[in-house]
CSV table of C-alpha atoms and ligand atoms in Angstrom, one decimal:
chain,number,residue,atom,x,y,z
A,1,MET,CA,45.5,111.5,150.9
A,2,VAL,CA,44.7,107.8,150.0
A,3,LYS,CA,43.2,105.9,152.9
A,4,MET,CA,43.9,102.2,153.2
A,5,PRO,CA,40.9,100.2,152.5
A,6,SER,CA,39.0,98.5,155.2
A,7,HIS,CA,37.9,95.6,152.9
A,8,THR,CA,37.8,94.6,149.3
A,9,LEU,CA,34.4,93.1,148.4
A,10,ILE,CA,33.6,93.0,144.7
A,11,ARG,CA,30.2,91.7,143.6
A,12,ASP,CA,30.9,90.9,140.0
A,13,PRO,CA,34.7,90.8,139.5
A,14,LYS,CA,34.4,89.5,135.9
A,15,VAL,CA,32.8,92.7,134.9
A,16,GLU,CA,34.0,95.2,137.5
A,17,CYS,CA,37.7,94.2,136.9
A,18,MET,CA,37.4,93.5,133.2
A,19,PRO,CA,40.6,94.3,131.3
A,20,ILE,CA,40.4,97.8,129.9
A,21,GLU,CA,40.5,96.7,126.2
A,22,GLU,CA,37.7,94.2,126.8
A,23,ARG,CA,35.7,96.9,128.5
A,24,ARG,CA,36.2,99.3,125.6
A,25,GLN,CA,35.0,96.5,123.2
A,26,LEU,CA,31.9,95.9,125.4
A,27,GLN,CA,31.2,99.7,125.4
A,28,PHE,CA,31.5,99.9,121.7
A,29,LYS,CA,29.2,96.9,121.1
A,30,ARG,CA,26.7,98.5,123.4
A,31,LEU,CA,27.0,101.9,121.9
A,32,LYS,CA,26.5,100.5,118.4
A,33,ASP,CA,23.4,98.6,119.5
A,34,LEU,CA,22.1,101.7,121.3
A,35,VAL,CA,22.4,103.9,118.3
A,36,GLU,CA,20.8,101.5,116.0
A,37,ARG,CA,18.0,100.9,118.5
A,38,VAL,CA,17.1,104.5,119.0
A,39,TYR,CA,17.3,105.3,115.3
A,40,ILE,CA,14.5,102.7,114.7
A,41,GLN,CA,12.5,103.1,117.9
A,42,SER,CA,12.7,106.7,119.0
A,43,PRO,CA,11.1,109.4,116.8
A,44,PHE,CA,13.0,112.0,118.8
A,45,TYR,CA,16.5,110.5,118.2
A,46,ARG,CA,15.8,109.6,114.6
A,47,LYS,CA,14.9,113.3,113.9
A,48,HIS,CA,17.8,114.5,116.1
A,49,PHE,CA,20.3,112.4,114.2
A,50,ILE,CA,18.9,113.4,110.8
A,51,GLU,CA,19.0,117.1,111.8
A,52,HIS,CA,22.7,116.7,112.7
A,53,GLY,CA,23.5,114.7,109.6
A,54,VAL,CA,24.5,111.5,111.3
A,55,ARG,CA,23.5,107.9,110.8
A,56,PRO,CA,24.1,104.8,112.9
A,57,ASP,CA,26.5,103.5,110.2
A,58,ASP,CA,28.8,106.5,111.0
A,59,ILE,CA,29.6,105.0,114.4
A,60,LYS,CA,32.6,102.8,113.5
A,61,THR,CA,34.7,103.2,116.7
A,62,LEU,CA,34.1,104.3,120.3
A,63,GLU,CA,35.6,107.7,119.5
A,64,ASP,CA,32.8,108.3,116.9
A,65,LEU,CA,30.6,108.9,119.9
A,66,ARG,CA,31.5,112.5,119.6
A,67,ARG,CA,29.9,112.7,116.1
A,68,LEU,CA,26.5,112.3,117.8
A,69,PRO,CA,24.5,115.3,119.0
A,70,PHE,CA,24.1,116.2,122.6
A,71,THR,CA,20.8,115.8,124.5
A,72,VAL,CA,20.0,118.5,127.0
A,73,LYS,CA,17.5,119.0,129.9
A,74,ASP,CA,15.2,121.1,127.7
A,75,ASP,CA,14.8,118.2,125.3
A,76,LEU,CA,13.4,116.3,128.2
A,77,ARG,CA,11.1,119.1,129.2
A,78,GLU,CA,9.9,119.8,125.7
A,79,ASN,CA,9.1,116.1,125.2
A,80,TYR,CA,7.1,115.8,128.4
A,81,PRO,CA,5.8,113.4,129.5
A,82,PHE,CA,6.7,110.3,127.4
A,83,GLU,CA,8.0,111.5,124.0
A,84,LEU,CA,11.5,110.5,124.8
A,85,PHE,CA,10.6,106.9,125.6
A,86,SER,CA,12.0,104.4,123.1
A,87,VAL,CA,9.5,101.8,123.9
A,88,PRO,CA,5.7,101.9,124.1
A,89,VAL,CA,4.3,102.8,127.5
A,90,LYS,CA,2.9,99.2,127.8
A,91,ASP,CA,6.5,98.0,128.2
A,92,VAL,CA,7.3,100.6,130.9
A,93,VAL,CA,7.1,99.3,134.5
A,94,ARG,CA,8.2,102.3,136.5
A,95,ILE,CA,8.0,106.1,136.1
A,96,HIS,CA,9.9,108.5,138.2
A,97,CYS,CA,10.2,112.3,137.9
A,98,SER,CA,12.0,115.3,139.4
A,99,SER,CA,10.2,117.5,141.9
A,100,GLY,CA,9.6,120.0,139.1
A,101,THR,CA,9.9,123.2,141.2
A,102,THR,CA,10.7,125.1,138.1
A,103,GLY,CA,8.3,124.3,135.3
A,104,LYS,CA,7.4,120.8,134.1
A,105,PRO,CA,9.2,117.9,135.9
A,106,VAL,CA,11.8,115.8,134.1
A,107,VAL,CA,10.5,112.2,133.6
A,108,SER,CA,12.4,109.0,133.6
A,109,GLY,CA,10.9,105.6,132.5
A,110,TYR,CA,12.1,102.1,133.1
A,111,THR,CA,11.4,98.7,131.5
A,112,HIS,CA,11.6,95.5,133.5
A,113,ASN,CA,15.2,95.0,132.3
A,114,ASP,CA,16.1,98.6,133.3
A,115,MET,CA,14.8,97.9,136.8
A,116,GLU,CA,16.9,94.7,137.0
A,117,THR,CA,20.0,96.6,135.8
A,118,TRP,CA,19.4,99.4,138.3
A,119,THR,CA,19.0,97.0,141.1
A,120,GLU,CA,22.2,95.1,140.2
A,121,LEU,CA,24.1,98.4,140.0
A,122,MET,CA,22.9,99.4,143.4
A,123,ALA,CA,23.8,95.9,144.7
A,124,ARG,CA,27.3,96.5,143.4
A,125,THR,CA,27.3,99.8,145.1
A,126,PHE,CA,26.5,98.4,148.5
A,127,THR,CA,28.9,95.5,148.1
A,128,LEU,CA,31.7,97.9,147.2
A,129,ALA,CA,31.0,99.7,150.5
A,130,GLY,CA,31.4,96.4,152.3
A,131,VAL,CA,27.7,96.0,153.0
A,132,THR,CA,26.4,92.4,153.1
A,133,TYR,CA,23.3,90.4,154.0
A,134,ARG,CA,24.3,90.7,157.7
A,135,ASP,CA,23.6,94.4,157.7
A,136,VAL,CA,20.6,96.5,158.7
A,137,VAL,CA,20.3,99.4,156.3
A,138,HIS,CA,18.5,102.5,157.6
A,139,ASN,CA,17.4,104.2,154.4
A,140,ALA,CA,16.7,107.9,155.0
A,141,PHE,CA,16.5,108.9,151.4
A,142,GLY,CA,13.0,110.0,150.4
A,143,TYR,CA,10.8,107.3,149.0
A,144,GLY,CA,8.5,108.3,146.2
A,145,LEU,CA,9.1,110.0,142.9
A,146,PHE,CA,12.6,110.8,143.9
A,147,THR,CA,14.9,108.0,142.9
A,148,GLY,CA,17.1,108.0,146.0
A,149,GLY,CA,14.8,106.0,148.3
A,150,LEU,CA,13.7,103.2,146.1
A,151,GLY,CA,17.1,102.9,144.3
A,152,HIS,CA,18.9,102.2,147.6
A,153,ASP,CA,16.0,100.0,148.8
A,154,MET,CA,16.3,97.7,145.8
A,155,GLY,CA,20.0,97.3,145.9
A,156,ALA,CA,20.1,96.6,149.7
A,157,ARG,CA,17.3,94.1,149.3
A,158,LYS,CA,19.2,92.4,146.4
A,159,ILE,CA,22.2,91.7,148.6
A,160,GLY,CA,20.0,90.3,151.3
A,161,ALA,CA,20.4,93.1,153.9
A,162,ALA,CA,17.4,94.2,156.0
A,163,VAL,CA,16.1,97.5,154.8
A,164,VAL,CA,14.3,100.0,157.0
A,165,PRO,CA,12.3,102.2,154.5
A,166,MET,CA,12.5,105.3,156.6
A,167,SER,CA,12.5,108.3,154.3
A,168,GLY,CA,13.5,111.7,155.7
A,169,GLY,CA,11.8,113.6,158.6
A,170,VAL,CA,10.6,112.9,162.2
A,171,ASN,CA,14.2,113.1,163.3
A,172,ASN,CA,13.8,111.8,166.9
A,173,ARG,CA,12.1,108.7,165.6
A,174,GLN,CA,15.0,108.0,163.2
A,175,ILE,CA,17.4,107.9,166.1
A,176,MET,CA,15.2,105.7,168.1
A,177,LEU,CA,14.7,103.2,165.3
A,178,MET,CA,18.4,103.2,164.4
A,179,GLU,CA,19.1,102.2,168.0
A,180,ASP,CA,16.3,99.7,168.4
A,181,PHE,CA,16.8,98.0,165.1
A,182,GLY,CA,20.6,98.0,165.4
A,183,ALA,CA,21.2,99.8,162.1
A,184,THR,CA,24.7,99.3,160.8
A,185,VAL,CA,24.4,101.2,157.5
A,186,LEU,CA,22.9,104.7,156.9
A,187,THR,CA,21.9,106.0,153.5
A,188,CYS,CA,20.9,109.7,153.1
A,189,THR,CA,22.2,113.1,151.9
A,190,PRO,CA,25.2,114.4,153.8
A,191,SER,CA,23.2,117.4,154.9
A,192,TYR,CA,20.6,115.1,156.5
A,193,ALA,CA,23.3,113.1,158.2
A,194,LEU,CA,24.3,116.3,159.9
A,195,VAL,CA,20.7,116.7,161.0
A,196,LEU,CA,20.6,113.2,162.5
A,197,ALA,CA,23.9,113.8,164.3
A,198,GLU,CA,22.5,117.0,165.8
A,199,THR,CA,19.2,115.3,166.8
A,200,ALA,CA,21.1,112.5,168.6
A,201,ALA,CA,23.0,115.1,170.5
A,202,LYS,CA,19.8,116.9,171.5
A,203,MET,CA,18.3,113.7,172.6
A,204,GLY,CA,21.3,112.9,174.7
A,205,VAL,CA,22.0,109.7,172.7
A,206,ASP,CA,25.7,108.9,172.6
A,207,ILE,CA,26.1,107.6,169.1
A,208,LYS,CA,29.3,105.7,169.7
A,209,SER,CA,28.0,103.6,172.5
A,210,ARG,CA,24.3,103.3,171.6
A,211,LEU,CA,24.2,103.1,167.8
A,212,LYS,CA,25.9,100.4,165.7
A,213,LEU,CA,26.4,102.4,162.5
A,214,ARG,CA,29.6,101.5,160.7
A,215,VAL,CA,29.1,102.6,157.0
A,216,ALA,CA,27.1,105.3,155.3
A,217,LEU,CA,26.3,105.8,151.6
A,218,PHE,CA,26.0,109.6,151.0
A,219,GLY,CA,25.0,111.3,147.8
A,220,ALA,CA,22.5,113.3,145.8
A,221,GLU,CA,24.2,116.7,146.7
A,222,PRO,CA,27.7,118.1,146.8
A,223,SER,CA,29.8,117.9,149.9
A,224,THR,CA,33.4,118.6,150.6
A,225,GLU,CA,36.1,116.3,152.0
A,226,GLU,CA,35.9,118.4,155.2
A,227,MET,CA,32.2,117.7,155.5
A,228,ARG,CA,32.8,114.0,155.1
A,229,GLU,CA,35.4,114.0,157.9
A,230,HIS,CA,33.1,116.0,160.1
A,231,ILE,CA,30.2,113.5,159.6
A,232,GLU,CA,32.4,110.4,160.0
A,233,GLU,CA,33.6,111.8,163.3
A,234,LYS,CA,30.1,112.7,164.6
A,235,LEU,CA,28.4,109.5,163.5
A,236,HIS,CA,31.3,107.1,164.0
A,237,LEU,CA,31.2,105.5,160.6
A,238,GLU,CA,33.0,105.3,157.3
A,239,ALA,CA,31.3,107.3,154.6
A,240,TYR,CA,31.2,106.3,150.9
A,241,GLU,CA,30.1,108.9,148.4
A,242,THR,CA,27.7,108.0,145.5
A,243,PHE,CA,26.6,110.0,142.5
A,244,GLY,CA,23.2,109.7,140.8
A,245,MET,CA,20.9,111.5,138.6
A,246,GLY,CA,17.2,110.8,138.1
A,247,GLU,CA,17.0,111.1,134.3
A,248,ILE,CA,20.1,108.9,133.7
A,249,MET,CA,18.8,106.2,136.2
A,250,GLY,CA,19.0,107.4,139.8
A,251,PRO,CA,21.6,106.5,142.4
A,252,GLY,CA,24.1,103.9,141.3
A,253,ILE,CA,25.9,105.7,138.4
A,254,SER,CA,29.1,106.0,140.4
A,255,VAL,CA,30.5,105.3,143.8
A,256,GLU,CA,33.7,105.5,145.7
A,257,CYS,CA,35.6,102.3,146.5
A,258,ALA,CA,37.3,101.6,149.8
A,259,TYR,CA,40.3,103.7,148.7
A,260,HIS,CA,38.2,106.9,148.8
A,261,ASN,CA,40.0,108.4,145.9
A,262,GLY,CA,37.4,109.3,143.3
A,263,MET,CA,34.1,107.6,142.3
A,264,HIS,CA,34.1,104.6,139.9
A,265,MET,CA,31.6,105.2,137.2
A,266,GLN,CA,29.7,102.0,136.3
A,267,ASP,CA,30.9,102.6,132.7
A,268,ASP,CA,29.8,99.2,131.4
A,269,HIS,CA,26.4,101.0,131.5
A,270,PHE,CA,27.2,104.7,131.5
A,271,LEU,CA,29.8,106.1,129.2
A,272,PRO,CA,31.2,109.4,130.4
A,273,GLU,CA,32.9,112.3,128.6
A,274,ILE,CA,34.1,115.7,129.8
A,275,ILE,CA,33.4,118.7,127.6
A,276,ASP,CA,34.1,122.4,127.6
A,277,PRO,CA,30.6,123.7,128.7
A,278,ASP,CA,31.0,126.8,126.5
A,279,THR,CA,32.2,125.2,123.3
A,280,GLY,CA,30.9,121.6,123.6
A,281,GLU,CA,34.3,120.3,122.6
A,282,PRO,CA,35.5,117.1,124.4
A,283,LEU,CA,38.4,117.8,126.8
A,284,PRO,CA,41.4,115.4,127.3
A,285,PRO,CA,41.4,113.1,130.4
A,286,GLY,CA,42.1,114.9,133.6
A,287,GLU,CA,40.7,118.3,132.6
A,288,GLN,CA,37.8,119.8,134.4
A,289,GLY,CA,34.6,120.4,132.5
A,290,GLU,CA,31.0,119.3,132.2
A,291,LEU,CA,30.2,115.6,132.6
A,292,VAL,CA,28.3,114.1,129.6
A,293,ILE,CA,26.8,110.6,129.9
A,294,THR,CA,25.5,108.1,127.4
A,295,THR,CA,23.3,105.4,128.8
A,296,LEU,CA,24.6,102.3,127.0
A,297,THR,CA,22.0,99.8,128.1
A,298,LYS,CA,18.8,101.6,129.1
A,299,GLU,CA,15.8,100.5,127.2
A,300,ALA,CA,12.8,102.7,128.1
A,301,MET,CA,14.6,106.1,128.0
A,302,PRO,CA,18.1,105.9,126.7
A,303,LEU,CA,19.9,109.2,126.6
A,304,ILE,CA,22.7,109.9,124.2
A,305,ARG,CA,25.5,112.4,125.2
A,306,TYR,CA,23.3,113.8,127.9
A,307,ARG,CA,24.7,117.1,129.3
A,308,THR,CA,24.5,116.7,133.1
A,309,ARG,CA,25.6,120.3,133.9
A,310,ASP,CA,27.8,118.7,136.7
A,311,ILE,CA,31.4,119.8,136.7
A,312,THR,CA,34.2,117.2,137.4
A,313,ARG,CA,37.4,115.6,136.0
A,314,LEU,CA,38.0,112.0,134.9
A,315,ASN,CA,40.8,109.9,136.4
A,316,THR,CA,42.1,107.2,134.0
A,317,GLU,CA,44.8,106.0,136.4
A,318,PRO,CA,44.4,102.3,137.5
A,319,CYS,CA,42.8,102.0,140.9
A,320,PRO,CA,44.5,99.8,143.5
A,321,CYS,CA,41.1,98.1,144.3
A,322,GLY,CA,41.3,96.3,141.0
A,323,ARG,CA,38.2,97.7,139.4
A,324,THR,CA,38.8,99.0,135.9
A,325,ALA,CA,35.8,101.3,135.7
A,326,ILE,CA,36.9,104.9,135.1
A,327,ARG,CA,36.9,107.2,138.1
A,328,HIS,CA,35.8,110.8,138.4
A,329,PHE,CA,36.7,113.2,141.2
A,330,LYS,CA,34.2,114.9,143.5
A,331,LEU,CA,31.8,117.1,141.7
A,332,ALA,CA,32.9,120.7,141.9
A,333,GLY,CA,29.3,121.8,141.5
A,334,ARG,CA,26.7,122.2,138.8
A,335,THR,CA,27.1,124.7,136.0
A,336,ASP,CA,23.9,126.2,137.3
A,337,ASP,CA,25.2,126.4,140.9
A,338,MET,CA,28.3,128.1,139.9
A,339,MET,CA,27.8,131.7,140.8
A,340,VAL,CA,29.5,134.4,138.8
A,341,ILE,CA,30.1,137.1,141.3
A,342,LYS,CA,31.8,140.3,140.2
A,343,GLY,CA,33.0,138.2,137.3
A,344,VAL,CA,34.6,135.5,139.4
A,345,ASN,CA,33.4,131.9,139.5
A,346,VAL,CA,32.4,130.8,142.9
A,347,PHE,CA,31.2,127.3,144.0
A,348,PRO,CA,29.5,126.7,147.3
A,349,SER,CA,32.0,123.9,147.9
A,350,GLN,CA,34.8,126.4,148.1
A,351,VAL,CA,33.0,128.2,150.9
A,352,GLU,CA,32.2,125.0,152.7
A,353,ALA,CA,35.9,123.9,152.6
A,354,VAL,CA,36.9,127.1,154.5
A,355,LEU,CA,34.0,127.1,157.0
A,356,LEU,CA,34.6,123.5,158.0
A,357,ARG,CA,38.1,124.2,159.1
A,358,HIS,CA,36.8,126.0,162.1
A,359,SER,CA,35.5,124.4,165.3
A,360,GLU,CA,34.0,127.8,166.2
A,361,LEU,CA,31.4,127.1,163.5
A,362,ALA,CA,28.6,124.6,163.0
A,363,PRO,CA,28.6,123.1,159.4
A,364,GLN,CA,25.4,124.9,158.5
A,365,TYR,CA,25.5,127.8,156.0
A,366,VAL,CA,23.7,129.6,153.3
A,367,LEU,CA,25.0,131.9,150.6
A,368,VAL,CA,22.9,134.9,149.7
A,369,VAL,CA,23.7,136.8,146.5
A,370,GLU,CA,22.2,140.2,145.9
A,371,ARG,CA,22.7,143.1,143.5
A,372,VAL,CA,23.2,146.5,145.1
A,373,ASN,CA,23.9,149.5,142.9
A,374,ASN,CA,24.6,147.3,140.0
A,375,LEU,CA,27.2,145.4,142.0
A,376,ASP,CA,27.0,141.8,143.1
A,377,ARG,CA,27.2,141.2,146.9
A,378,LEU,CA,27.8,137.8,148.4
A,379,GLU,CA,26.8,137.3,152.0
A,380,ILE,CA,27.8,134.1,153.8
A,381,GLN,CA,25.6,133.3,156.7
A,382,VAL,CA,27.0,130.6,158.9
A,383,GLU,CA,26.1,129.2,162.3
A,384,ALA,CA,28.3,129.6,165.4
A,385,SER,CA,28.8,126.4,167.5
A,386,ASP,CA,27.0,126.5,170.9
A,387,GLU,CA,30.2,126.9,172.8
A,388,PHE,CA,31.6,129.7,170.6
A,389,TYR,CA,28.3,131.6,170.6
A,390,ASN,CA,28.4,131.9,174.4
A,391,GLN,CA,31.9,133.5,174.3
A,392,GLY,CA,30.4,136.9,173.5
A,393,ARG,CA,30.3,139.5,170.8
A,394,ASP,CA,33.9,140.6,170.9
A,395,ASN,CA,35.2,137.2,170.1
A,396,ILE,CA,32.7,136.7,167.3
A,397,GLU,CA,33.6,140.0,165.8
A,398,GLN,CA,37.3,139.2,165.8
A,399,PHE,CA,36.7,135.8,164.4
A,400,THR,CA,34.5,137.2,161.7
A,401,LYS,CA,37.4,139.4,160.5
A,402,LYS,CA,39.7,136.5,160.4
A,403,LEU,CA,37.2,134.4,158.4
A,404,HIS,CA,36.6,137.3,156.0
A,405,HIS,CA,40.3,137.3,155.2
A,406,GLU,CA,40.5,133.6,154.7
A,407,MET,CA,37.4,133.6,152.5
A,408,GLN,CA,38.9,136.3,150.3
A,409,GLN,CA,42.0,134.2,149.8
A,410,MET,CA,39.9,131.3,148.7
A,411,LEU,CA,37.3,133.1,146.5
A,412,TYR,CA,39.4,136.0,145.2
A,413,ILE,CA,36.4,138.3,146.0
A,414,SER,CA,35.3,140.1,149.1
A,415,SER,CA,32.2,138.7,150.9
A,416,LYS,CA,30.1,139.7,153.9
A,417,ILE,CA,30.3,137.2,156.7
A,418,THR,CA,27.4,137.0,159.1
A,419,ILE,CA,27.7,134.6,162.0
A,420,VAL,CA,24.2,133.6,163.1
A,421,PRO,CA,23.1,131.9,166.3
A,422,PRO,CA,23.2,128.1,166.5
A,423,ARG,CA,20.2,126.4,164.7
A,424,ALA,CA,19.2,129.6,162.9
A,425,ILE,CA,19.6,128.1,159.5
A,426,GLN,CA,16.8,125.9,158.1
A,427,ARG,CA,17.6,122.2,158.0
A,428,SER,CA,16.5,119.9,155.1
A,429,GLU,CA,15.3,116.3,155.0
A,430,GLY,CA,16.8,115.8,151.6
A,431,LYS,CA,19.0,118.0,149.5
A,432,ALA,CA,20.1,121.2,151.3
A,433,LYS,CA,19.5,124.5,149.6
A,434,ARG,CA,22.8,126.4,150.0
A,435,VAL,CA,22.4,129.3,147.5
A,436,ILE,CA,19.8,132.0,147.5
A,437,ASP,CA,20.3,134.2,144.5
A,438,ARG,CA,18.3,137.4,144.9
A,439,ARG,CA,20.1,139.3,142.1
A,440,LYS,CA,17.0,139.7,139.9
A,441,GLU,CA,14.8,141.0,142.7
A,442,THR,CA,17.4,143.2,144.3
A,443,ASN,CA,18.9,145.1,141.4
A,444,GLN,CA,18.4,148.7,142.4
A,445,ILE,CA,20.4,151.4,140.8
B,501,ADP,P1,19.0,111.9,142.3
B,501,ADP,O1,17.6,111.4,142.4
B,501,ADP,O2,20.0,110.9,142.1
B,501,ADP,O3,19.4,112.9,143.4
B,501,ADP,P2,18.4,114.2,140.8
B,501,ADP,O4,18.0,114.1,139.4
B,501,ADP,O5,17.4,114.6,141.8
B,501,ADP,O6,19.0,112.8,141.1
B,501,ADP,O7,19.6,115.1,141.0
B,501,ADP,C1,20.8,114.8,140.3
B,501,ADP,C2,21.8,115.8,140.7
B,501,ADP,O8,22.2,115.8,142.1
B,501,ADP,C3,23.1,115.6,139.9
B,501,ADP,O9,23.0,116.1,138.6
B,501,ADP,C4,24.1,116.4,140.8
B,501,ADP,O10,24.1,117.8,140.5
B,501,ADP,C5,23.6,116.2,142.2
B,501,ADP,N1,24.3,115.1,142.8
B,501,ADP,C6,24.0,113.8,142.9
B,501,ADP,N2,25.0,113.1,143.6
B,501,ADP,C7,26.0,114.0,143.9
B,501,ADP,C8,27.3,114.0,144.5
B,501,ADP,N3,27.8,112.9,145.0
B,501,ADP,N4,28.0,115.1,144.6
B,501,ADP,C9,27.5,116.3,144.1
B,501,ADP,N5,26.3,116.4,143.5
B,501,ADP,C10,25.5,115.3,143.4
B,502,ZN,ZN1,38.9,101.6,143.3
């Protein structure tokens, strides 16, 4: 359903509402410049292009983009730390990297101009959510190597809002400072927003009367529409979803407008494509596949046709807000998060959508996948709400049966449902870990 917008603030209408044809010309000009630039400045891309038999002169139209080879995450890992930079390190002013829990981290470098662009795109993002210099932004994204904290900080500062550089953690203090400083805007992951709502309830703080929150920017992890509604209700605010990725830039790649019907990709800087993840072939607009992004303006570490592994669909319909930047729908998940269980594709978001329909449950869950006798087994552990948990075993057993049936209809496979006591599932300060795949360790025949 399309919600009516509560406002229509646009930071840079000349660019954000640029006629489509003009936008395409700008994209082409930037693409051409990018390809020529990396061919000269980046040993990686020069070699990559030569190996795939393509030269900058081959790019004669925007559609020729598809002649260029993909860049994948392993290219970043293999060229650790700085081999993918297109400028000397002396021109780099900021280096971020992923947490690197699996192997070497993925590095991202920025020149002075890159930082200016990022700041401006985050300023557009806040403006689009109706945030102005009058607001107090409580920024609970982590500060540090993770791009979430600093990215939001720079954008909020640019529009003149007061930023509280909170980071995640010490939950009681977060509630206290939001109240004392009169925070009107909250920025964090949706799962951390849930933690904050829970904390306020535990502290006996009535959010509606004691906090002034009105808007939230949520991103960095998948969440369903049901989860958004739940958070909006608990925190008494309007939530805007954002999409970001460290190696492309960080937050600010795309964001929902006040119509809440897909995220506008800031495609004067990031050119999207959707491909079939198995064949690499581009898919027509509207079809679901893997999102591929070309950074049109980045100087320090441009990426050409970068395979994000995120699954979504593009929406080329004009948006009533007047912005002409292309939209994409909510991410269905990552190709690496998609579990293939008994041959069927399962995304955590499908499970979340079913769980959040029920007031008997708290929106905290984890999916455990194991392999028993050579067969996959999916267990969905979900917390009961306090009230429901006190209603006794029989009620819980009956409800579990009903939920099992609903889940089977959604997933097309049978799963084991385990209802656990309130607060039994571990909370996170940043991105929630929703899938525990134990198939490799548990395969016993
Ligand atoms: P960031 O610093 O912006 O979180 P990371 O590189 O740590 O970037 O993680 C990027 C990944 O986070 C994306 O590839 C995507 O899988 C996930 N992500 C970010 N925003 C969203 C979102 N709105 N919905 C779903 N997944 C998201
Ligand atoms: Zn719009």
